[in-house]
XYZ file of C-alpha atoms in Angstrom:
689
model
C 0.179 52.423 -66.390
C 2.818 51.689 -69.221
C 6.407 50.118 -68.692
C 9.249 52.345 -67.861
C 10.806 50.848 -71.287
C 8.065 51.307 -73.379
C 7.862 55.519 -71.710
C 11.176 56.118 -72.746
C 10.698 54.764 -76.314
C 7.866 57.115 -76.520
C 10.022 60.084 -75.735
C 12.718 59.520 -78.087
C 9.977 59.466 -80.603
C 8.759 62.993 -79.083
C 12.160 64.241 -78.855
C 12.725 63.586 -82.519
C 9.371 65.462 -83.605
C 10.058 68.605 -81.179
C 11.693 71.575 -82.426
C 14.131 73.728 -80.377
C 11.413 76.376 -79.905
C 9.198 73.919 -78.657
C 11.452 72.376 -76.501
C 12.333 76.302 -75.194
C 8.580 76.313 -74.478
C 8.078 73.272 -71.878
C 10.871 74.693 -70.305
C 8.748 77.740 -68.542
C 5.353 78.037 -66.887
C 2.246 79.595 -68.604
C 1.310 81.436 -65.944
C 0.475 80.729 -62.413
C 0.281 76.706 -62.248
C 0.575 74.993 -65.640
C 2.880 74.757 -68.426
C 2.862 75.228 -72.152
C 1.075 72.926 -74.954
C 2.761 71.527 -78.026
C -0.933 70.761 -79.604
C 0.304 69.611 -82.894
C 2.102 66.643 -80.598
C -0.607 65.979 -78.083
C 0.946 67.298 -75.317
C -1.337 68.957 -72.911
C -0.769 71.384 -70.053
C 0.837 69.838 -66.835
C -1.492 71.678 -64.420
C -0.376 72.132 -60.820
C -1.682 73.149 -57.195
C -0.137 74.068 -54.167
C -0.151 72.083 -51.108
C 1.198 69.684 -48.775
C -2.195 70.284 -46.471
C -4.939 70.132 -49.408
C -5.504 71.500 -52.123
C -4.359 75.422 -51.908
C -7.332 77.966 -52.730
C -5.098 80.508 -54.472
C -3.673 77.922 -56.927
C -6.738 76.050 -57.519
C -9.012 79.179 -57.288
C -11.703 76.823 -55.639
C -13.041 76.496 -52.543
C -14.642 73.760 -50.679
C -11.427 71.370 -50.322
C -10.618 69.285 -47.675
C -8.630 71.403 -44.953
C -6.254 68.777 -43.554
C -4.072 68.294 -40.232
C -1.051 70.718 -40.940
C 2.278 68.840 -41.871
C 3.584 69.011 -38.436
C 0.429 67.441 -36.992
C 1.202 64.399 -39.495
C 4.752 64.096 -37.736
C 2.816 64.248 -34.632
C 1.137 61.535 -34.694
C 3.922 59.105 -35.804
C 1.774 57.051 -37.781
C 3.103 55.800 -41.330
C -0.207 54.916 -42.558
C -1.782 57.961 -41.727
C 1.060 59.777 -43.743
C 0.000 57.374 -46.410
C -3.886 57.958 -46.456
C -2.895 62.000 -46.505
C -0.989 61.501 -49.622
C -3.431 59.388 -51.528
C -6.758 61.895 -50.391
C -4.640 65.131 -51.371
C -3.975 63.611 -54.652
C -8.013 62.153 -54.949
C -8.916 66.019 -54.515
C -6.213 66.966 -57.078
C -7.481 64.577 -59.652
C -11.286 65.792 -58.775
C -9.937 69.380 -60.585
C -7.720 68.037 -63.077
C -4.508 68.596 -61.202
C -1.719 66.153 -62.014
C 1.243 67.364 -59.510
C 0.704 68.737 -55.755
C 3.585 71.095 -54.477
C 4.620 69.145 -51.370
C 5.256 67.465 -48.767
C 7.342 70.240 -47.336
C 10.262 68.557 -45.626
C 12.517 71.133 -44.532
C 14.198 70.083 -41.213
C 12.762 72.491 -38.175
C 16.390 74.409 -37.041
C 14.882 77.383 -35.445
C 11.081 77.565 -33.463
C 10.899 80.989 -35.150
C 10.279 79.636 -38.668
C 6.854 80.530 -39.905
C 6.355 77.925 -42.015
C 6.860 75.223 -39.922
C 3.178 74.454 -39.817
C 3.680 72.573 -43.070
C 6.939 70.730 -42.118
C 7.530 67.611 -39.916
C 9.932 67.876 -37.793
C 13.472 68.823 -36.183
C 14.952 65.102 -37.081
C 15.777 64.152 -40.175
C 14.741 60.267 -39.656
C 11.041 61.345 -38.574
C 10.789 63.460 -41.229
C 11.486 61.261 -44.251
C 9.448 58.631 -42.198
C 6.508 60.742 -42.561
C 7.725 62.109 -45.978
C 8.302 58.572 -47.862
C 4.809 56.833 -47.269
C 2.795 60.443 -48.220
C 4.709 60.679 -51.398
C 4.063 56.944 -52.334
C 0.148 57.711 -51.036
C 0.001 60.275 -53.624
C 1.619 58.772 -56.646
C -0.630 55.748 -56.244
C -3.422 58.111 -57.739
C -0.675 58.829 -60.594
C -0.370 62.404 -59.058
C 3.126 63.758 -58.939
C 4.410 64.242 -55.510
C 6.964 67.535 -55.111
C 9.025 67.237 -52.073
C 10.076 71.101 -51.408
C 12.070 73.195 -50.753
C 14.993 71.259 -51.715
C 17.380 72.603 -49.767
C 17.807 74.368 -46.158
C 14.819 76.748 -46.143
C 14.718 77.007 -42.754
C 13.792 80.788 -42.432
C 11.429 82.966 -43.806
C 13.531 85.795 -42.697
C 15.581 86.888 -45.953
C 14.227 83.542 -47.654
C 14.672 84.812 -51.182
C 18.340 86.112 -50.735
C 19.736 84.937 -47.561
C 23.226 82.492 -47.947
C 23.166 79.289 -45.774
C 26.560 78.190 -44.800
C 26.434 74.776 -44.026
C 29.261 72.477 -43.480
C 29.095 69.411 -45.662
C 28.851 66.687 -43.422
C 25.724 68.957 -41.815
C 24.053 69.321 -44.953
C 23.933 65.773 -45.811
C 23.372 64.005 -42.389
C 20.972 67.116 -41.274
C 19.339 68.884 -44.257
C 19.615 66.403 -46.988
C 18.819 63.390 -45.624
C 15.263 63.451 -46.196
C 15.445 64.156 -49.725
C 17.838 61.317 -49.961
C 15.255 58.921 -48.864
C 12.228 60.104 -49.974
C 13.957 59.795 -53.799
C 15.742 56.656 -53.174
C 12.586 54.442 -51.432
C 9.277 56.471 -52.620
C 10.812 58.028 -56.228
C 9.101 61.041 -56.260
C 8.335 62.403 -59.560
C 9.221 66.018 -59.298
C 11.650 68.407 -56.670
C 10.987 71.928 -56.073
C 14.253 74.127 -55.167
C 14.468 76.429 -52.674
C 14.272 80.390 -52.866
C 17.927 80.894 -50.547
C 21.076 80.173 -51.687
C 23.288 76.969 -49.907
C 27.109 77.574 -49.513
C 26.742 80.711 -52.025
C 24.958 78.998 -54.598
C 21.318 79.095 -55.621
C 19.749 75.602 -56.148
C 18.212 76.055 -59.224
C 22.081 76.983 -60.521
C 23.630 74.060 -58.621
C 25.287 71.805 -60.546
C 26.992 69.792 -57.010
C 23.116 69.957 -55.498
C 21.293 69.015 -58.670
C 23.295 66.898 -61.387
C 25.795 65.625 -58.961
C 24.051 65.031 -55.715
C 19.967 64.236 -56.931
C 20.770 62.887 -60.313
C 24.063 60.812 -60.372
C 24.393 60.219 -56.610
C 20.577 59.280 -55.290
C 19.606 58.333 -59.304
C 16.384 60.977 -59.261
C 14.767 60.059 -62.425
C 12.132 63.045 -62.336
C 12.357 66.787 -63.061
C 13.128 69.684 -61.257
C 11.221 72.818 -60.867
C 12.121 75.946 -59.393
C 9.988 77.664 -56.678
C 7.471 80.750 -57.939
C 9.232 83.511 -59.266
C 12.822 81.779 -57.482
C 15.102 83.298 -60.663
C 13.636 86.887 -60.396
C 16.440 89.510 -60.831
C 18.212 90.315 -57.382
C 19.396 94.189 -56.523
C 22.684 93.186 -56.544
C 23.724 97.275 -55.912
C 22.297 96.540 -52.280
C 24.039 93.486 -51.876
C 21.741 90.627 -52.851
C 23.237 87.554 -54.507
C 23.258 87.189 -58.483
C 20.834 84.763 -60.035
C 23.256 82.227 -61.820
C 23.626 82.337 -65.696
C 20.652 80.467 -68.033
C 23.337 78.585 -69.158
C 24.329 77.395 -65.378
C 20.895 76.288 -64.743
C 20.765 74.153 -67.649
C 23.902 72.777 -67.375
C 22.527 71.852 -63.545
C 19.234 70.100 -64.581
C 16.633 72.597 -64.054
C 14.106 71.462 -65.986
C 11.213 73.662 -65.223
C 10.931 77.567 -64.798
C 8.051 78.565 -62.508
C 5.911 80.447 -63.101
C 6.955 82.794 -66.229
C 10.408 82.918 -67.817
C 13.141 84.839 -66.666
C 16.291 82.566 -67.039
C 14.641 80.883 -69.194
C 13.607 83.643 -71.635
C 12.894 82.525 -75.514
C 15.291 85.242 -76.578
C 18.009 84.528 -74.316
C 18.104 80.657 -74.839
C 17.929 81.316 -78.080
C 20.947 83.775 -77.912
C 22.919 81.451 -75.400
C 22.296 78.248 -77.915
C 24.014 80.464 -80.750
C 26.616 81.109 -78.732
C 27.164 76.978 -78.247
C 26.822 77.451 -74.539
C 24.726 74.737 -74.645
C 23.720 72.272 -76.742
C 20.150 70.501 -77.837
C 21.221 67.284 -76.120
C 21.561 68.971 -73.105
C 18.018 70.166 -73.649
C 16.855 67.067 -74.313
C 17.727 65.718 -71.168
C 15.708 68.477 -69.007
C 12.962 67.305 -71.478
C 13.467 63.902 -70.966
C 12.858 63.842 -67.408
C 9.515 66.268 -68.164
C 7.991 63.831 -70.484
C 8.775 61.151 -68.270
C 6.563 62.469 -65.520
C 3.732 63.391 -68.483
C 3.591 59.973 -69.115
C 3.543 58.745 -65.659
C 0.381 61.084 -64.671
C -1.062 59.779 -67.937
C -1.156 63.110 -70.194
C -1.570 60.870 -72.844
C -3.913 58.234 -71.562
C -7.754 58.449 -71.908
C -9.378 59.809 -68.888
C -10.952 56.361 -68.288
C -8.137 54.803 -67.495
C -6.977 56.903 -64.850
C -8.070 56.859 -61.175
C -11.113 59.007 -59.802
C -10.932 62.101 -58.044
C -13.253 62.820 -55.052
C -13.093 66.408 -52.981
C -14.468 67.265 -50.302
C -15.964 63.530 -49.627
C -17.132 62.311 -46.227
C -14.605 59.564 -46.386
C -11.651 62.670 -46.628
C -13.612 64.732 -43.836
C -13.173 61.268 -41.423
C -9.329 61.288 -42.397
C -9.506 65.052 -41.552
C -10.954 64.394 -38.299
C -8.667 61.492 -37.512
C -5.581 63.076 -38.536
C -6.463 65.628 -36.149
C -7.142 63.213 -33.206
C -4.000 61.303 -33.658
C -1.753 63.952 -33.343
C -2.945 66.031 -30.363
C -0.180 65.453 -27.764
C -0.934 65.573 -23.733
C 1.777 67.809 -22.820
C 0.493 67.537 -18.507
C -2.512 66.132 -17.030
C -1.630 66.812 -13.000
C -4.017 64.711 -11.074
C -5.736 62.968 -14.158
C -8.076 66.175 -14.383
C -8.807 64.877 -18.073
C -10.703 63.762 -19.817
C -13.629 65.313 -18.390
C -16.574 63.300 -17.412
C -19.279 64.862 -19.224
C -21.990 63.373 -17.272
C -20.413 64.948 -13.979
C -20.190 68.269 -15.282
C -22.307 71.057 -15.449
C -20.762 74.074 -16.438
C -17.512 74.514 -18.400
C -16.013 78.435 -19.027
C -14.805 78.765 -22.633
C -12.285 81.729 -23.018
C -9.415 82.664 -25.716
C -8.655 84.257 -28.586
C -8.654 80.831 -30.854
C -12.154 79.883 -29.106
C -13.944 80.659 -32.066
C -11.488 81.705 -34.595
C -11.400 80.325 -38.088
C -8.040 79.510 -39.280
C -8.361 78.231 -42.950
C -9.156 80.744 -45.587
C -7.522 82.569 -48.117
C -4.139 83.038 -47.197
C -4.447 81.918 -44.090
C -0.552 80.824 -43.143
C 0.631 81.392 -46.936
C 0.262 79.724 -50.487
C -0.615 76.357 -48.923
C -3.671 77.811 -47.731
C -6.960 75.879 -47.859
C -10.366 77.407 -47.731
C -12.559 74.764 -46.793
C -16.246 74.345 -47.413
C -16.813 74.664 -43.769
C -14.478 74.833 -40.570
C -15.426 73.508 -37.118
C -14.220 75.567 -34.194
C -13.393 74.641 -31.070
C -16.616 76.370 -29.901
C -18.746 74.856 -32.409
C -17.319 71.369 -31.579
C -17.714 71.701 -27.919
C -21.372 72.861 -28.327
C -22.260 69.625 -30.756
C -20.447 67.815 -27.850
C -22.022 69.398 -24.464
C -25.646 69.690 -26.139
C -28.055 69.246 -23.293
C -25.650 67.921 -21.178
C -23.017 70.535 -20.184
C -23.936 74.669 -20.047
C -20.891 76.739 -21.587
C -20.172 79.811 -20.442
C -17.905 82.829 -20.329
C -17.308 83.037 -16.306
C -14.680 81.162 -14.978
C -15.962 81.317 -11.704
C -18.677 79.536 -11.947
C -17.273 76.863 -14.059
C -16.231 73.323 -13.068
C -13.647 73.697 -15.772
C -12.479 76.240 -17.371
C -10.725 75.606 -20.919
C -8.442 78.445 -22.429
C -8.045 78.501 -26.546
C -4.712 80.340 -26.843
C -1.614 80.046 -29.251
C -0.258 81.781 -32.304
C -1.553 83.581 -35.283
C -1.759 82.174 -38.838
C -2.648 84.931 -40.387
C -0.778 85.914 -43.441
C 1.024 89.537 -43.190
C -0.050 90.119 -47.043
C -3.371 90.328 -45.908
C -2.536 92.901 -43.143
C -1.458 96.583 -44.290
C 0.158 98.974 -41.937
C -0.833 99.365 -37.778
C -2.510 95.719 -38.075
C 0.749 93.864 -39.069
C 2.311 96.248 -36.185
C -0.602 95.090 -33.902
C -0.345 91.378 -35.072
C 3.633 91.638 -34.137
C 2.791 92.785 -30.272
C -0.116 90.521 -30.099
C 0.966 87.629 -31.223
C 3.676 85.296 -32.280
C 2.936 84.870 -36.122
C 3.190 81.939 -38.224
C 2.621 82.239 -41.620
C 4.548 81.988 -44.792
C 7.357 85.297 -45.356
C 6.929 85.715 -41.645
C 9.119 84.676 -39.086
C 8.223 84.771 -35.277
C 9.634 87.282 -32.858
C 9.338 85.723 -29.390
C 9.274 81.824 -27.928
C 6.506 82.794 -25.825
C 2.887 83.578 -26.094
C 1.682 86.962 -26.184
C 1.597 88.978 -22.897
C -2.500 89.673 -23.287
C -2.609 85.804 -23.249
C -0.170 85.227 -20.658
C -1.824 87.704 -17.986
C -5.395 85.981 -19.359
C -3.831 82.708 -18.363
C -2.892 83.599 -14.783
C -5.900 85.812 -14.143
C -7.981 82.750 -14.941
C -6.025 80.325 -13.244
C -6.283 82.460 -10.071
C -9.812 82.764 -10.017
C -10.364 78.781 -11.249
C -7.599 75.823 -11.023
C -9.422 73.906 -12.955
C -7.788 75.581 -16.267
C -6.924 73.489 -18.785
C -4.574 75.377 -21.503
C -5.357 74.205 -25.504
C -2.173 75.494 -27.815
C -2.633 76.232 -31.326
C 0.763 76.748 -32.638
C 3.312 74.709 -34.897
C 6.306 75.851 -33.367
C 7.402 75.505 -29.565
C 6.314 77.872 -27.421
C 7.944 78.897 -23.865
C 5.668 78.325 -20.741
C 6.573 80.311 -17.955
C 2.783 79.624 -16.582
C 3.083 76.089 -16.936
C 3.565 75.023 -13.070
C 0.306 77.079 -12.308
C -1.988 75.120 -15.030
C -2.800 71.198 -14.050
C -3.420 70.027 -17.936
C -2.294 71.380 -21.147
C -3.082 69.908 -24.521
C -1.043 71.007 -27.884
C -3.402 70.802 -30.995
C -1.150 72.435 -33.480
C -3.482 73.801 -36.529
C -5.808 70.499 -36.646
C -7.751 71.275 -40.032
C -11.272 71.931 -40.512
C -12.599 69.028 -38.270
C -9.976 70.301 -35.455
C -12.833 71.316 -32.800
C -14.661 68.293 -33.252
C -11.500 66.227 -32.658
C -10.290 68.537 -29.773
C -13.670 67.794 -28.002
C -13.139 64.164 -28.608
C -10.108 64.471 -26.519
C -11.249 66.666 -24.052
C -13.808 64.171 -22.992
C -11.763 61.123 -23.304
C -13.462 59.828 -26.593
C -10.253 59.862 -28.014
C -7.503 58.784 -25.977
C -4.477 61.101 -27.076
C -1.415 59.209 -28.698
C 0.219 62.013 -30.099
C 3.834 62.999 -29.526
C 5.659 66.170 -30.277
C 7.920 65.716 -33.026
C 10.432 68.347 -31.672
C 11.894 69.669 -28.697
C 10.189 72.487 -26.741
C 13.122 74.545 -25.227
C 12.333 76.616 -21.863
C 13.980 79.876 -23.537
C 15.051 80.644 -27.028
C 18.686 80.710 -26.148
C 18.422 77.064 -25.154
C 17.784 76.770 -28.950
C 21.154 75.889 -30.831
C 19.934 78.079 -33.726
C 19.967 81.293 -31.670
C 23.393 81.846 -30.126
C 23.807 85.330 -31.770
C 22.157 87.183 -34.562
C 25.091 85.405 -37.030
C 23.083 81.820 -36.474
C 19.897 83.400 -36.878
C 18.645 85.240 -38.660
C 21.857 86.166 -40.108
C 24.029 89.335 -40.918
C 24.880 90.959 -44.480
C 22.461 87.982 -45.885
C 24.573 85.411 -44.785
C 23.130 83.010 -41.969
C 25.651 80.154 -40.530
C 24.942 76.883 -39.558
C 27.262 76.834 -36.562
C 25.828 74.019 -34.083
C 26.247 71.796 -37.193
C 24.641 68.345 -36.619
C 23.656 69.417 -33.444
C 20.008 70.123 -34.192
C 17.150 69.716 -31.679
C 17.442 66.970 -29.459
C 20.879 66.028 -30.300
C 22.034 69.643 -28.958
C 19.974 69.187 -25.705
C 21.520 66.241 -24.943
C 25.302 67.184 -25.749
C 25.188 70.473 -23.585
C 23.093 68.705 -20.873
C 20.347 71.316 -21.026
C 17.199 70.571 -19.843
C 14.129 71.302 -22.438
C 10.679 72.076 -21.307
C 9.602 69.052 -23.101
C 11.840 66.230 -24.972
C 11.591 65.455 -28.314
C 9.052 62.222 -29.009
C 7.336 63.139 -25.560
C 3.405 62.775 -25.175
C 0.926 61.312 -22.465
C -1.833 58.800 -22.334
C -5.174 58.689 -20.512
C -3.888 55.141 -19.864
C -0.393 53.920 -19.125
C 1.846 51.263 -20.719
C 4.541 48.920 -19.638
C 7.530 47.885 -21.920
C 8.944 44.477 -21.243
C 11.356 41.836 -22.681
C 13.353 43.647 -25.140
C 15.710 41.808 -27.425
C 17.008 42.245 -30.592
C 16.574 39.351 -33.527
C 20.498 39.472 -34.298
C 23.329 41.353 -32.323
C 25.554 41.973 -35.602
C 24.897 43.779 -38.831
C 27.640 43.514 -41.492
C 26.827 45.959 -44.169
C 24.643 49.211 -45.202
C 22.322 46.837 -46.867
C 21.698 44.985 -43.538
C 18.784 45.491 -41.093
C 17.386 44.067 -37.932
C 14.271 43.833 -35.458
C 14.130 45.363 -31.960
C 11.193 43.031 -30.427
C 9.535 44.380 -27.626
C 6.508 43.594 -25.763
C 4.032 46.165 -24.359
C 1.402 46.223 -22.048
C -1.373 48.573 -21.515
C -1.886 48.887 -17.657
C -4.634 51.147 -17.288
C -8.279 51.180 -17.556
C -8.764 52.570 -21.574
C -7.748 51.693 -24.914
C -4.680 53.788 -26.304
C -1.713 53.833 -28.476
C 1.907 54.471 -27.582
C 4.572 54.595 -29.759
C 8.023 52.422 -29.330
C 10.889 54.735 -29.818
C 14.776 53.149 -30.581
C 17.536 55.526 -30.392
C 21.132 54.706 -31.495
C 24.492 55.420 -29.725
C 27.421 54.710 -31.195
C 30.771 53.945 -28.901
C 34.551 54.631 -30.821
C 33.524 56.499 -33.797
C 36.057 58.108 -35.716
C 33.914 61.148 -35.880
C 32.101 63.283 -33.471
C 28.733 61.655 -33.186
C 25.347 62.735 -30.871
C 24.763 61.136 -27.730
C 21.788 58.875 -29.361
C 19.664 59.616 -32.661
C 16.347 58.151 -33.572
C 16.701 55.261 -35.792
C 13.043 53.334 -35.614
C 9.842 53.635 -34.350
C 6.350 52.027 -33.903
C 3.063 52.918 -33.040
C 0.891 50.527 -31.602
C -2.882 50.131 -30.007
C -3.742 48.516 -26.919
C -7.350 47.427 -25.274
C -6.742 47.572 -21.441
C -4.609 44.549 -19.771
C -3.891 43.518 -23.845
C -0.210 42.330 -24.582
C 1.550 42.919 -28.155
C 4.968 42.057 -29.083
C 5.963 44.501 -32.074
C 9.061 44.676 -34.107
C 10.618 47.811 -34.870
C 12.853 47.725 -38.078
C 16.536 49.009 -37.689
C 17.973 49.419 -40.998
C 21.646 49.418 -40.601
C 22.100 52.835 -43.154
C 20.034 54.755 -40.941
C 23.083 54.568 -38.070
C 25.534 55.960 -40.491
C 27.222 59.165 -41.031
C 28.305 61.016 -44.128
C 31.949 60.395 -44.081
C 33.337 63.850 -45.581
C 36.318 62.189 -47.078
C 35.006 59.501 -49.193
C 31.718 61.356 -50.030
C 30.261 58.379 -48.705
C 27.841 57.017 -45.901
C 30.026 55.545 -43.216
C 29.066 53.172 -39.900
C 32.375 52.438 -37.620
C 33.201 48.889 -36.648
C 32.549 48.379 -33.282
C 29.718 48.591 -30.441
C 26.371 50.300 -30.906
C 23.579 50.608 -28.136
C 20.474 50.809 -29.156
C 17.876 53.077 -26.538
C 14.616 51.806 -26.354
C 11.661 53.601 -24.871
C 8.657 55.976 -25.408
C 10.709 59.307 -25.910
C 14.060 60.718 -26.284
C 13.993 61.483 -22.707
C 12.364 57.998 -21.293
C 14.376 55.329 -21.904
C 13.235 51.583 -20.763
C 15.815 49.198 -21.900
C 19.262 49.358 -23.478
C 20.732 46.271 -26.222
C 24.068 46.271 -27.386
C 24.803 45.475 -31.163
C 27.563 45.346 -33.332
C 28.788 46.640 -36.825
C 31.392 44.400 -38.142
C 31.785 44.885 -41.734
């Protein structure tokens, strides 16, 4: 890739040659997922594809794309290297079909367990979110394919998503909802950013100079370009109380380079008229086009194909990665009397039941625009048949089986595929997780709950396997000896599940969410004011107390705490210490060093987690916040010493007086453990500026 200095020189030359009308043409999409061309200057179309779970069918119009595990699955792996591999692989698939930008990762924060699009996102926690996002973006752009973190910002619900106004105080906005975007921009340099549909504090983001020009460009030094979400600029019905769109000039002055998929605000006649009135200058337009052209050069649009990375699609390498992602993300939530793993040599018959036993979850619009249609899909039934062939009989009769496997969970069907009575049936039978649709209850359907209760009475050796992205209530948990959370595990999911059930793979996932016992325990669900909102206004009254921060502050016992997950083996943490005990600036850092031993009988992985508790702060702070983690794999009796990097900037809060990040001088306690609730060591450090 040519140097940044050379790129800017070439852009200067192109800007001098482009006419004003040609510049206007570059600012809008040319139907669906591409931009306009300027053939006389060799500017080709910039082709995009939806993500972030693979190459989406509706944007590529192609089948046979690798369907990787969901974003929530990737976060549950707590594996940065896996996130890099995922971004890299999806970029190779994009290159194979001449797409130069993938619309992902999705890095909105999990504010409510009802959000239909959580499966695309990472976590309730901004630190874990950015630690997944940064390597994902780096991996993708290593193949010279532009990543596009989305949806900037506060797209935390699907209900009224096109018009709802998220009312968020300044500190909360920066600490919780903007933080992953900020860190991803500063550490991974994403080449594009997509704005959200919703308003934030009374402004659509695509017209907000505060959120784009002041924050994204000036404070964070973002060098790429900003695009809208698809049809985000459509005219609103003001007579019905819907908020009015920004003006064309407001969007230009804010810093919106590309309107997708067709011109509305940037319709050519409107641009000419506004320009003629002197509402914006050609210099304003040049800055927007410069940002576009900068990325066109970075992805190689002006280079020969032979000089660019080669793509590949649905290869064995990608299929294996899809399986590994699914395996590492599976969380063992309960394992009473070590009922798992199942001994394949000592088991004769297993009953397999449930709505997700043989259901294919990945086809056109399954889950919404991000849906990938893979060349094949290994359902749980298919995975079990392959694993048990010639050894264990699979049956539907719990009474005669050694074990029962119940494949339960939520529906992943897009309402766009259903009509009338089928939508009603879907709402009643399932909680649904899909774009355009938020869930209506925390628990499973009544039908599924009844099946669980009925089955475990017949056979107490019943294991529940859950397919979902958001937390689910489990009023049946005490009656069930084992529960596996498998999320949406992708096209290799059935094989991964079978490998975990029979012990070929030791589960190592940790939940990236706090699982509440009931929806009223969730901080976003105190009234209709806080979710789904009233009169198109939703109020983030919980402030910074999202997820485990709220549960710990209020002393509410969750069903499962943030960062929790069991293993088939056991681990012991020893001798935790810090390599220094004083931090002196926001640019400073230290390492927490801890020895960990596998004290069990099989190989496995553990995630050492570090949380910070600030004392004597000038502002209200959570009891503790995640500031570091490291995943480590160990053989039986093996001991390793690991180092967990702790950056001073991750200990900071956003100071609304100075508009900067700050750590108060004084003592900080580092809590070292294996979940937010299981703390083994505490270590004191000091911040002294």
